[in-house]
Coordinates of C-alpha atoms in Angstrom, one line a residue:
Chain U
M190 CA -15.1 23.9 -11.2
K191 CA -11.7 24.5 -12.7
V192 CA -9.2 21.7 -12.1
L193 CA -5.4 22.2 -12.4
V194 CA -3.3 19.2 -13.0
A195 CA 0.5 19.2 -12.8
V196 CA 2.6 16.8 -14.9
K197 CA 6.4 16.1 -15.1
R198 CA 8.7 14.9 -17.7
V199 CA 10.8 12.2 -16.5
I200 CA 12.8 9.1 -17.8
D201 CA 10.6 6.4 -18.9
Y202 CA 10.1 3.8 -16.1
N203 CA 11.1 1.0 -18.1
V204 CA 14.5 2.4 -18.9
K205 CA 17.5 1.1 -16.7
I206 CA 19.3 4.1 -15.9
R207 CA 23.2 4.7 -16.0
V208 CA 25.1 6.9 -13.7
K209 CA 27.6 9.3 -15.4
P210 CA 31.2 8.0 -15.3
D211 CA 32.3 11.2 -13.4
N212 CA 29.6 10.6 -10.8
S213 CA 28.0 14.1 -11.5
D214 CA 24.6 12.8 -12.1
V215 CA 22.4 10.1 -13.9
D216 CA 23.1 10.1 -17.7
L217 CA 19.9 11.4 -19.5
T218 CA 21.3 11.8 -23.0
N219 CA 19.5 9.8 -25.6
V220 CA 17.3 8.4 -22.9
K221 CA 13.5 7.8 -23.6
M222 CA 11.4 10.3 -21.6
A223 CA 7.8 10.0 -20.8
M224 CA 5.0 11.5 -18.6
N225 CA 5.6 10.5 -15.1
P226 CA 3.2 7.6 -14.2
F227 CA 1.6 9.1 -11.1
C228 CA 1.0 12.3 -13.3
E229 CA -0.8 10.2 -15.9
I230 CA -3.1 9.2 -13.0
A231 CA -3.6 12.8 -12.0
V232 CA -4.5 13.7 -15.7
E233 CA -6.9 10.9 -15.9
E234 CA -8.7 11.9 -12.7
A235 CA -9.2 15.4 -13.9
V236 CA -10.5 14.2 -17.3
R237 CA -13.0 11.8 -15.5
L238 CA -14.1 14.7 -13.3
K239 CA -14.8 16.8 -16.5
E240 CA -16.7 13.7 -18.1
A241 CA -18.8 13.5 -14.9
G242 CA -19.8 17.0 -15.3
V243 CA -17.9 18.0 -12.0
A244 CA -15.1 20.0 -13.7
T245 CA -15.8 22.7 -16.3
E246 CA -12.2 23.2 -17.4
V247 CA -8.9 21.2 -17.1
V248 CA -5.7 23.1 -17.2
A249 CA -2.3 21.0 -17.4
V250 CA 0.9 22.7 -16.1
T251 CA 4.4 21.7 -16.3
V252 CA 7.7 23.2 -15.0
G253 CA 10.7 22.1 -17.2
P254 CA 12.6 22.4 -20.3
K255 CA 11.2 23.1 -23.8
A256 CA 11.1 19.3 -24.5
A257 CA 8.5 19.0 -21.6
Q258 CA 5.8 20.6 -23.9
E259 CA 5.4 17.0 -25.5
Q260 CA 4.3 15.9 -22.0
L261 CA 1.9 18.9 -22.0
R262 CA 0.6 17.8 -25.5
T263 CA 0.0 14.3 -24.1
A264 CA -2.1 15.7 -21.4
L265 CA -4.0 17.7 -23.9
A266 CA -4.4 14.7 -26.0
L267 CA -5.9 12.8 -22.8
G268 CA -8.5 15.4 -22.5
A269 CA -7.0 18.6 -20.9
D270 CA -8.5 21.8 -22.4
R271 CA -5.3 24.0 -22.3
A272 CA -1.8 24.0 -21.0
V273 CA 0.7 26.3 -19.1
H274 CA 4.3 25.8 -19.5
V275 CA 6.7 27.3 -17.0
Q276 CA 9.8 27.1 -19.1
T277 CA 13.3 26.7 -17.7
E278 CA 16.4 24.7 -18.6
A279 CA 17.8 24.9 -15.1
P280 CA 17.2 22.0 -12.7
V281 CA 14.3 22.7 -10.5
E282 CA 14.1 21.3 -7.0
S283 CA 10.7 20.5 -5.2
L284 CA 10.6 23.8 -3.2
A285 CA 11.1 25.9 -6.3
A286 CA 8.7 23.8 -8.3
A287 CA 6.0 24.2 -5.7
K288 CA 6.5 28.0 -5.5
L289 CA 6.2 28.2 -9.4
L290 CA 3.0 26.1 -9.3
A291 CA 1.8 28.3 -6.4
K292 CA 1.9 31.3 -8.8
V293 CA 0.0 29.5 -11.4
V294 CA -2.6 28.4 -8.7
E295 CA -2.8 32.0 -7.8
E296 CA -3.4 33.1 -11.4
E297 CA -5.8 30.2 -12.3
Q298 CA -7.7 30.0 -9.0
P299 CA -8.5 26.2 -9.5
Q300 CA -10.8 24.7 -7.0
L301 CA -9.0 21.5 -7.3
T302 CA -5.3 20.9 -7.9
I303 CA -4.1 17.3 -8.7
L304 CA -0.5 16.2 -8.8
G305 CA 1.2 12.8 -8.7
K306 CA 2.3 11.6 -5.3
Q307 CA 5.9 11.3 -6.4
A308 CA 8.1 11.6 -9.4
I309 CA 10.1 8.5 -10.3
D310 CA 13.3 10.3 -11.0
S311 CA 13.9 12.2 -7.8
D312 CA 11.5 10.0 -5.7
N313 CA 10.9 13.0 -3.4
N314 CA 7.3 12.9 -2.7
Q315 CA 7.1 16.6 -1.6
V316 CA 5.8 19.0 -4.4
G317 CA 2.0 18.5 -3.7
Q318 CA 2.3 19.0 0.1
M319 CA 4.6 22.0 -0.3
L320 CA 2.2 23.6 -2.8
A321 CA -0.6 23.2 -0.3
A322 CA 1.4 24.8 2.4
L323 CA 2.4 27.7 0.1
T324 CA -1.2 28.2 -1.0
G325 CA -2.7 27.7 2.5
R326 CA -4.8 24.9 1.1
P327 CA -5.6 21.5 2.6
Q328 CA -4.0 18.4 1.2
G329 CA -5.3 15.0 0.4
T330 CA -2.2 13.0 -0.3
F331 CA -1.8 9.4 -1.8
A332 CA -5.5 9.4 -2.8
S333 CA -7.0 6.2 -4.0
E334 CA -10.5 7.8 -4.2
I335 CA -12.0 11.1 -4.5
A336 CA -15.5 12.6 -4.5
V337 CA -16.5 16.3 -4.7
E338 CA -19.4 16.8 -2.3
G339 CA -20.6 20.4 -2.6
E340 CA -17.9 22.6 -1.0
T341 CA -15.9 19.8 0.4
L342 CA -13.7 17.0 -1.0
K343 CA -13.7 13.5 0.3
V344 CA -10.4 11.9 -0.1
T345 CA -9.7 8.2 0.6
R346 CA -5.9 7.9 1.2
E347 CA -3.6 5.0 1.2
I348 CA -1.7 5.0 4.5
D349 CA 0.5 2.4 6.2
G350 CA -1.8 -0.3 7.4
G351 CA -4.8 0.5 5.2
L352 CA -7.0 3.5 4.2
Q353 CA -8.0 6.6 5.7
T354 CA -10.8 8.8 4.7
V355 CA -10.5 12.7 5.1
S356 CA -12.9 15.6 4.2
L357 CA -11.2 18.8 2.9
A358 CA -12.5 22.2 2.3
L359 CA -12.2 23.3 -1.2
P360 CA -10.1 24.7 -2.7
A361 CA -7.7 21.8 -2.0
I362 CA -4.7 20.0 -3.3
V363 CA -4.7 16.3 -4.0
T364 CA -1.8 13.9 -4.8
T365 CA -2.5 10.5 -6.6
D366 CA -1.7 7.1 -5.6
L367 CA -1.4 4.1 -8.0
R368 CA -4.9 2.9 -7.4
L369 CA -6.8 6.0 -8.0
N370 CA -7.7 4.9 -11.6
E371 CA -6.3 3.4 -14.6
P372 CA -5.2 6.0 -17.1
R373 CA -6.4 5.8 -20.6
Y374 CA -4.1 6.0 -23.8
A375 CA -4.3 8.9 -26.1
K376 CA -6.1 8.1 -29.5
L377 CA -4.5 9.3 -32.7
P378 CA -7.2 11.8 -33.7
D379 CA -7.0 13.3 -30.0
I380 CA -3.3 13.5 -30.4
M381 CA -3.8 15.4 -33.7
K382 CA -6.4 17.9 -32.1
A383 CA -4.1 18.5 -29.1
K384 CA -1.7 20.2 -31.4
K385 CA -4.3 22.9 -31.8
K386 CA -5.2 23.4 -28.1
P387 CA -3.8 26.5 -26.4
L388 CA -0.5 26.3 -24.7
S389 CA 0.9 29.3 -23.0
V390 CA 4.5 29.8 -22.0
T391 CA 5.9 31.7 -19.0
T392 CA 9.2 31.6 -17.1
P393 CA 10.3 31.7 -13.5
E394 CA 11.6 35.1 -14.2
E395 CA 8.2 36.3 -15.3
L396 CA 6.5 34.5 -12.3
G397 CA 9.1 36.2 -10.0
V398 CA 10.5 33.0 -8.6
A399 CA 14.2 32.1 -8.0
V400 CA 14.7 28.5 -8.9
A401 CA 18.1 28.3 -7.2
S402 CA 18.2 25.7 -4.4
K403 CA 20.2 25.5 -1.3
V404 CA 20.7 21.8 -1.8
K405 CA 23.7 20.8 -3.7
L406 CA 24.1 17.5 -5.4
V407 CA 27.5 16.5 -4.4
K408 CA 27.6 13.0 -6.3
V409 CA 25.6 10.3 -7.7
E410 CA 26.9 6.7 -7.6
P411 CA 25.5 3.2 -8.5
P412 CA 24.1 1.3 -5.7
A413 CA 26.4 -1.4 -4.2
E414 CA 26.1 -4.5 -6.4
R415 CA 24.8 -7.7 -4.8
Q416 CA 27.1 -10.6 -4.9
G417 CA 25.9 -13.1 -7.6
G418 CA 24.0 -15.9 -5.9
I419 CA 23.6 -19.6 -6.8
K420 CA 20.8 -21.8 -8.0
V421 CA 19.8 -24.6 -5.7
G422 CA 18.4 -27.9 -7.0
S423 CA 15.9 -28.9 -4.3
V424 CA 13.9 -27.6 -1.3
D425 CA 16.2 -29.7 0.8
E426 CA 19.3 -27.8 -0.4
L427 CA 17.6 -24.6 -0.1
V428 CA 16.7 -25.2 3.6
D429 CA 20.2 -26.6 4.2
K430 CA 21.8 -23.4 2.8
L431 CA 19.5 -21.0 4.6
K432 CA 20.2 -22.9 8.1
N433 CA 24.0 -23.5 7.7
E434 CA 25.5 -21.2 5.1
A435 CA 23.5 -17.9 5.5
K436 CA 22.3 -18.8 9.1
V437 CA 19.2 -16.8 8.7
I438 CA 16.8 -19.5 9.9
S439 CA 17.4 -21.9 12.7
Chain H
M187 CA 22.7 21.5 17.2
S188 CA 19.5 20.2 18.3
I189 CA 17.3 17.7 16.6
L190 CA 13.6 17.3 16.9
V191 CA 12.3 13.8 16.0
L192 CA 8.7 13.4 15.2
A193 CA 7.4 10.2 16.9
E194 CA 5.5 7.7 14.7
H195 CA 2.7 6.1 16.5
H196 CA -0.3 3.9 15.6
D197 CA -3.2 2.5 17.8
G198 CA -1.9 4.0 21.0
A199 CA 1.7 2.5 20.7
L200 CA 4.9 4.1 19.6
A201 CA 6.1 2.6 16.2
G202 CA 9.4 0.7 16.2
A203 CA 10.6 2.9 13.3
T204 CA 10.9 5.8 15.7
A205 CA 13.9 4.2 17.5
H206 CA 15.6 3.8 13.9
V207 CA 15.2 7.7 13.3
V208 CA 16.6 8.5 16.7
A209 CA 19.6 6.4 15.7
A210 CA 19.9 8.6 12.6
A211 CA 19.6 11.8 14.8
K212 CA 22.4 10.4 16.9
E213 CA 24.7 10.0 14.0
I214 CA 24.0 13.7 13.2
G215 CA 24.8 14.6 16.7
G216 CA 23.4 17.2 19.1
D217 CA 20.5 17.3 21.7
I218 CA 17.6 15.1 20.5
D219 CA 14.0 15.8 21.4
V220 CA 11.1 13.6 20.5
L221 CA 7.6 15.2 19.7
V222 CA 4.8 13.1 20.3
A223 CA 1.5 14.6 18.8
G224 CA -1.9 13.2 19.0
E225 CA -4.8 12.5 21.3
G226 CA -4.4 10.5 24.4
V227 CA -0.8 9.8 23.9
S228 CA 0.8 9.8 27.3
A229 CA 1.7 6.0 27.1
I230 CA 3.5 6.7 23.7
A231 CA 5.4 9.6 25.3
E232 CA 6.5 7.4 28.1
A233 CA 7.8 4.8 25.5
A234 CA 9.6 7.6 23.6
A235 CA 11.2 8.8 26.8
K236 CA 13.0 5.4 27.2
L237 CA 14.7 5.5 23.8
D238 CA 18.5 5.9 24.2
G239 CA 19.8 9.2 23.3
V240 CA 16.6 11.2 23.8
S241 CA 17.1 14.2 26.2
R242 CA 13.4 15.4 26.1
V243 CA 10.0 14.3 25.0
R244 CA 7.6 17.2 24.1
V245 CA 4.0 16.0 24.1
A246 CA 1.2 17.7 22.0
D247 CA -1.8 16.1 23.4
H248 CA -5.0 17.4 21.9
A249 CA -8.1 16.4 19.7
V250 CA -6.8 18.6 16.9
Y251 CA -3.7 16.2 16.5
A252 CA -5.6 13.0 16.4
H253 CA -5.1 11.1 13.3
Q254 CA -2.2 13.6 12.7
L255 CA -3.8 15.4 9.9
A256 CA -1.3 17.3 7.7
E257 CA -2.7 20.9 8.3
P258 CA -2.4 21.2 12.2
M259 CA 0.6 19.0 12.2
G260 CA 2.4 21.1 9.7
A261 CA 1.5 24.3 11.6
L262 CA 2.7 22.8 15.1
L263 CA 5.9 21.7 13.5
A264 CA 6.7 25.0 12.0
E265 CA 5.9 26.6 15.5
L266 CA 8.4 24.4 17.2
A267 CA 11.0 24.2 14.5
G268 CA 12.5 27.6 15.4
D269 CA 14.2 25.8 18.3
Y270 CA 16.0 23.3 16.2
S271 CA 18.7 22.7 13.3
H272 CA 17.1 19.5 12.2
V273 CA 13.7 18.0 12.0
L274 CA 13.5 14.3 11.3
A275 CA 10.7 11.8 10.8
V276 CA 10.2 8.3 9.5
G277 CA 9.6 8.1 5.7
S278 CA 6.1 6.7 6.6
T279 CA 3.0 7.8 5.0
T280 CA 2.6 10.2 7.9
G281 CA 6.1 11.6 7.7
K282 CA 5.8 11.9 4.0
N283 CA 2.6 13.8 4.4
V284 CA 3.6 16.2 7.0
L285 CA 7.3 17.1 6.5
P286 CA 7.1 18.6 3.1
R287 CA 4.4 20.9 4.6
L288 CA 6.7 22.0 7.4
A289 CA 9.7 22.5 5.0
A290 CA 7.6 24.9 2.7
L291 CA 6.2 26.8 5.6
K292 CA 9.8 27.5 6.7
D293 CA 10.9 28.1 3.1
V294 CA 13.6 25.2 3.2
A295 CA 14.0 22.2 1.1
Q296 CA 13.3 18.7 2.4
L297 CA 15.5 15.8 1.9
S298 CA 13.6 12.6 1.5
E299 CA 14.4 9.1 2.8
I300 CA 18.0 9.4 3.7
I301 CA 19.9 6.1 4.1
A302 CA 23.2 7.5 5.4
V303 CA 24.4 10.5 7.4
E304 CA 27.6 11.9 6.1
S305 CA 27.9 14.8 8.4
A306 CA 25.4 17.2 9.8
D307 CA 24.5 18.7 6.5
T308 CA 25.3 15.9 4.1
F309 CA 23.3 12.9 3.5
K310 CA 22.9 9.9 1.1
R311 CA 19.5 9.1 -0.5
P312 CA 18.3 6.8 -3.2
I313 CA 17.0 8.2 -6.5
Y314 CA 15.5 6.5 -9.6
A315 CA 13.9 3.6 -7.7
G316 CA 17.1 3.0 -5.9
N317 CA 19.1 2.5 -9.0
A318 CA 21.3 5.5 -8.0
I319 CA 22.5 6.8 -4.7
A320 CA 22.8 10.7 -4.3
T321 CA 25.0 12.4 -1.9
V322 CA 23.4 15.8 -1.2
Q323 CA 24.4 18.8 0.8
S324 CA 22.0 21.3 2.4
D325 CA 22.9 24.8 3.1
D326 CA 19.4 25.6 4.5
A327 CA 19.4 26.7 8.4
L328 CA 16.8 24.1 9.2
K329 CA 17.2 20.6 7.7
V330 CA 13.9 18.9 7.3
I331 CA 14.5 15.2 6.7
T332 CA 12.5 11.9 6.3
V333 CA 14.6 8.8 7.2
R334 CA 14.5 5.4 5.6
A335 CA 14.1 3.5 8.9
T336 CA 15.4 0.1 7.5
A337 CA 18.8 1.9 6.8
F338 CA 19.5 2.7 10.6
D339 CA 19.7 0.3 13.5
A340 CA 17.2 1.0 16.3
V341 CA 18.6 2.5 19.4
G342 CA 18.0 0.7 22.8
E343 CA 15.3 1.5 25.3
S344 CA 17.2 2.1 28.6
G345 CA 16.9 5.9 28.7
S346 CA 14.7 8.0 30.8
A347 CA 14.1 11.5 29.2
A348 CA 12.2 14.3 30.7
I349 CA 8.5 14.7 29.4
E350 CA 6.9 18.0 29.1
A351 CA 3.8 19.2 27.4
V352 CA 3.5 21.5 24.4
K353 CA 0.3 23.7 24.8
T354 CA 0.1 25.1 21.3
V355 CA -3.0 24.2 19.7
F356 CA -4.3 25.3 16.3
D357 CA -7.9 25.6 14.9
N358 CA -8.3 23.3 11.9
A359 CA -11.3 24.3 9.8
Q360 CA -9.7 22.8 6.5
S361 CA -9.7 19.2 7.1
S362 CA -11.3 16.5 9.2
F363 CA -11.0 12.8 9.8
V364 CA -14.0 10.8 8.4
G365 CA -13.0 7.2 9.0
E366 CA -10.3 4.5 8.3
Q367 CA -10.2 0.9 7.3
L368 CA -7.1 -0.9 8.6
A369 CA -6.1 -4.3 7.4
E370 CA -6.2 -6.7 10.2
S371 CA -2.9 -8.8 10.6
D372 CA -1.4 -10.9 13.5
R373 CA 1.8 -11.0 11.7
P374 CA 4.7 -8.6 12.3
E375 CA 4.7 -5.3 10.6
L376 CA 5.9 -5.6 7.1
G377 CA 8.6 -2.7 7.4
A378 CA 9.9 -4.1 10.7
A379 CA 9.8 -7.9 10.1
K380 CA 13.0 -9.9 10.1
V381 CA 11.6 -12.3 7.5
V382 CA 9.4 -11.4 4.6
V383 CA 7.8 -13.9 2.4
S384 CA 6.2 -12.1 -0.8
G385 CA 4.1 -13.4 -3.5
G386 CA 3.8 -12.0 -7.1
R387 CA 1.6 -12.4 -10.1
G388 CA 2.8 -16.0 -10.3
M389 CA 0.6 -16.8 -7.2
G390 CA -2.3 -17.0 -9.7
S391 CA -5.1 -15.9 -7.1
G392 CA -5.6 -14.2 -3.8
E393 CA -6.7 -17.7 -2.4
N394 CA -3.2 -19.1 -3.3
F395 CA -1.5 -16.6 -0.8
K396 CA -2.7 -19.0 1.9
L397 CA 0.2 -21.2 0.6
L398 CA 2.4 -18.5 2.3
D399 CA 0.7 -18.5 5.5
G400 CA 2.3 -21.8 6.9
I401 CA 5.9 -20.7 5.9
A402 CA 5.2 -17.3 7.3
D403 CA 4.1 -18.8 10.5
K404 CA 7.1 -21.0 11.0
L405 CA 9.6 -18.2 10.2
G406 CA 7.6 -15.5 12.1
A407 CA 7.4 -13.7 8.9
A408 CA 5.3 -10.7 7.4
I409 CA 3.7 -11.5 4.2
G410 CA 4.3 -8.9 1.3
A411 CA 3.3 -8.7 -2.4
S412 CA 4.5 -7.2 -5.7
R413 CA 2.6 -4.6 -7.3
A414 CA 1.4 -7.0 -10.0
A415 CA -0.2 -9.0 -7.4
V416 CA -1.9 -6.0 -5.8
D417 CA -3.0 -4.7 -9.2
A418 CA -4.5 -8.1 -10.0
G419 CA -6.6 -7.8 -6.8
F420 CA -4.9 -10.9 -5.0
V421 CA -4.2 -8.9 -1.8
P422 CA -4.7 -5.3 -0.4
N423 CA -2.2 -2.7 -1.5
D424 CA -0.6 -2.1 1.9
M425 CA 1.2 -5.4 1.4
Q426 CA 3.0 -4.0 -1.5
V427 CA 6.7 -4.0 -1.5
G428 CA 8.5 -1.6 -3.9
Q429 CA 9.1 1.9 -5.0
T430 CA 5.5 2.9 -4.7
G431 CA 4.7 0.6 -1.7
K432 CA 6.8 -0.4 1.3
I433 CA 10.7 -0.5 1.5
V434 CA 11.9 -3.5 3.4
A435 CA 15.4 -4.7 4.5
P436 CA 14.7 -7.9 6.4
E437 CA 17.5 -10.6 7.2
L438 CA 15.6 -13.0 4.8
Y439 CA 13.3 -12.1 2.0
I440 CA 11.7 -14.9 0.1
A441 CA 10.2 -13.9 -3.3
V442 CA 7.8 -16.4 -4.7
G443 CA 6.4 -15.9 -8.2
I444 CA 7.8 -12.4 -8.6
S445 CA 9.7 -11.6 -11.7
G446 CA 11.7 -8.9 -10.1
A447 CA 10.7 -5.7 -12.0
I448 CA 12.9 -2.5 -11.2
Q449 CA 9.9 -1.2 -9.2
H450 CA 9.8 -4.3 -6.9
L451 CA 13.6 -4.5 -6.5
A452 CA 13.6 -0.9 -5.2
G453 CA 11.6 -2.1 -2.2
M454 CA 13.7 -5.1 -1.3
K455 CA 17.2 -5.2 -2.7
D456 CA 18.8 -4.3 0.7
A457 CA 17.7 -7.5 2.3
K458 CA 20.6 -9.6 3.8
V459 CA 19.6 -12.8 2.0
I460 CA 17.2 -13.1 -0.8
V461 CA 15.7 -16.3 -2.0
A462 CA 13.8 -16.4 -5.3
I463 CA 11.3 -19.2 -6.1
N464 CA 10.2 -19.0 -9.8
K465 CA 9.4 -21.4 -12.6
D466 CA 11.0 -19.1 -15.1
E467 CA 14.7 -19.5 -14.8
E468 CA 15.4 -16.2 -16.8
A469 CA 13.4 -14.0 -14.4
P470 CA 15.4 -11.0 -13.4
I471 CA 14.9 -11.8 -9.6
F472 CA 17.5 -14.5 -10.0
Q473 CA 20.0 -11.8 -10.6
V474 CA 19.7 -10.4 -7.1
A475 CA 18.8 -13.6 -5.3
D476 CA 21.4 -15.3 -3.1
Y477 CA 19.7 -18.5 -3.5
G478 CA 17.4 -19.3 -6.6
L479 CA 15.2 -22.4 -6.8
V480 CA 13.7 -22.9 -10.3
G481 CA 10.3 -24.7 -9.9
D482 CA 6.6 -24.6 -9.6
L483 CA 5.6 -22.8 -6.6
F484 CA 2.5 -24.9 -6.0
E485 CA 4.9 -27.9 -5.6
V486 CA 7.8 -26.0 -3.9
L487 CA 5.7 -24.2 -1.1
P488 CA 4.2 -27.2 0.6
E489 CA 7.5 -28.8 0.6
L490 CA 9.2 -25.9 1.9
E491 CA 6.5 -25.6 4.8
S492 CA 6.9 -29.2 5.8
K493 CA 10.8 -29.0 6.0
L494 CA 11.1 -25.8 8.0

């Protein structure tokens, strides 16, 4: 079966972000970018399905600026067969991203589409669910284990309080949680080979999707700073401070 | 304006977080209805009817809503949403699973994990693992919102709302429930606990997490963990506090053997008082801790337990 995997270019998760002085947004100039960690897990799962003989083709897709092709090349180096880039320099919110991906799903007709559960920039956790709704497919969100069993997909999901297992009729949409797998690193020869793999480029206009959102970013501020604390010298002092100064224990 | 709040419930009981979401709904203003969907949920509906500010509880009680699978739940919410200007749910795994599906079915955006209500169309929400706070304004006719429960105080329980049945039922041939494995715990729920004691990689092993038990018992605390401790296999992942785990804001958070990575801080930096116990005095956790104790946790924890 064909597997489609969606990836997003985001700020590297180790970078400490800065808010722009005019509070218009987060400053992303000259900041290291990378593939969203949850998307790495999605690519890894797709490649493992191919290695297991379950998937016949893995197609990576991204929506974003020209530079996002770096992340598609990373996905190709990790084992994806070809890539689709929906290129736009405009900011794309979750709903528009889901509509664009729905068009790609319509064209490619994958049996399984894998996304990360959330991007670490907007922290939305929406696109996979929205894509499932728009394509009329069932969803297996926050997956920590998946298994293809004939025409169905068994998904173990991380829920509050434990794990839940559901069975979905294929074709389906899955979003990855952290413990689904441990992504591999791209090897240098694979990075070289990835440069020759096919990468097709389209645009929101060609797909007939308007990316404008009805949600306006009014301002972005740094969070309230915590007051600097103190170091105590002993357990006795700690207990005393908690009882008599902070008054959080009795 | 009228607001629909999706009730959160587990094991036949209304989850405490629902009362926090009703509080957010009160700040928006307007009539507040609560939807209780599930199977055999009459007791949950009665509990929801007691929440202050709720004018009506709508109950969809049917086998298709058992386990609140996203496909029938999304369809049900989309059917009911026409009566409302806002649909709110807890930013729990259920809320996060279901609400974006509703939003897409209604062709509107969703605002995730709001922490403040500025007005009926403007909200604050954290982005970049809580390292920035965005103020967003939605012009959509229907606002679909998940609420970070810890950012709002729970409403009281002196109300007596009317309860009425919702008869709409959807066939669901797309998904089915197979089973679940829930972690057993006698302690308070992590997201709602007033005191949380968390262990990190510095705990060294899962066995050593028992060192936290005595302290948690004495303080009536829930026990949490950092992602490092979960990834190392010390404890199950539903104990994880952080950007990708649970977000907590207790009165007291005690971080033991936790360095304080950005990912972890995103889950706990709104705690009222933070205590850090770590042998590395350079650990970033000390930058957010109100009280820091540099020392070996294997010596500090037994002493702390004996002195509480």
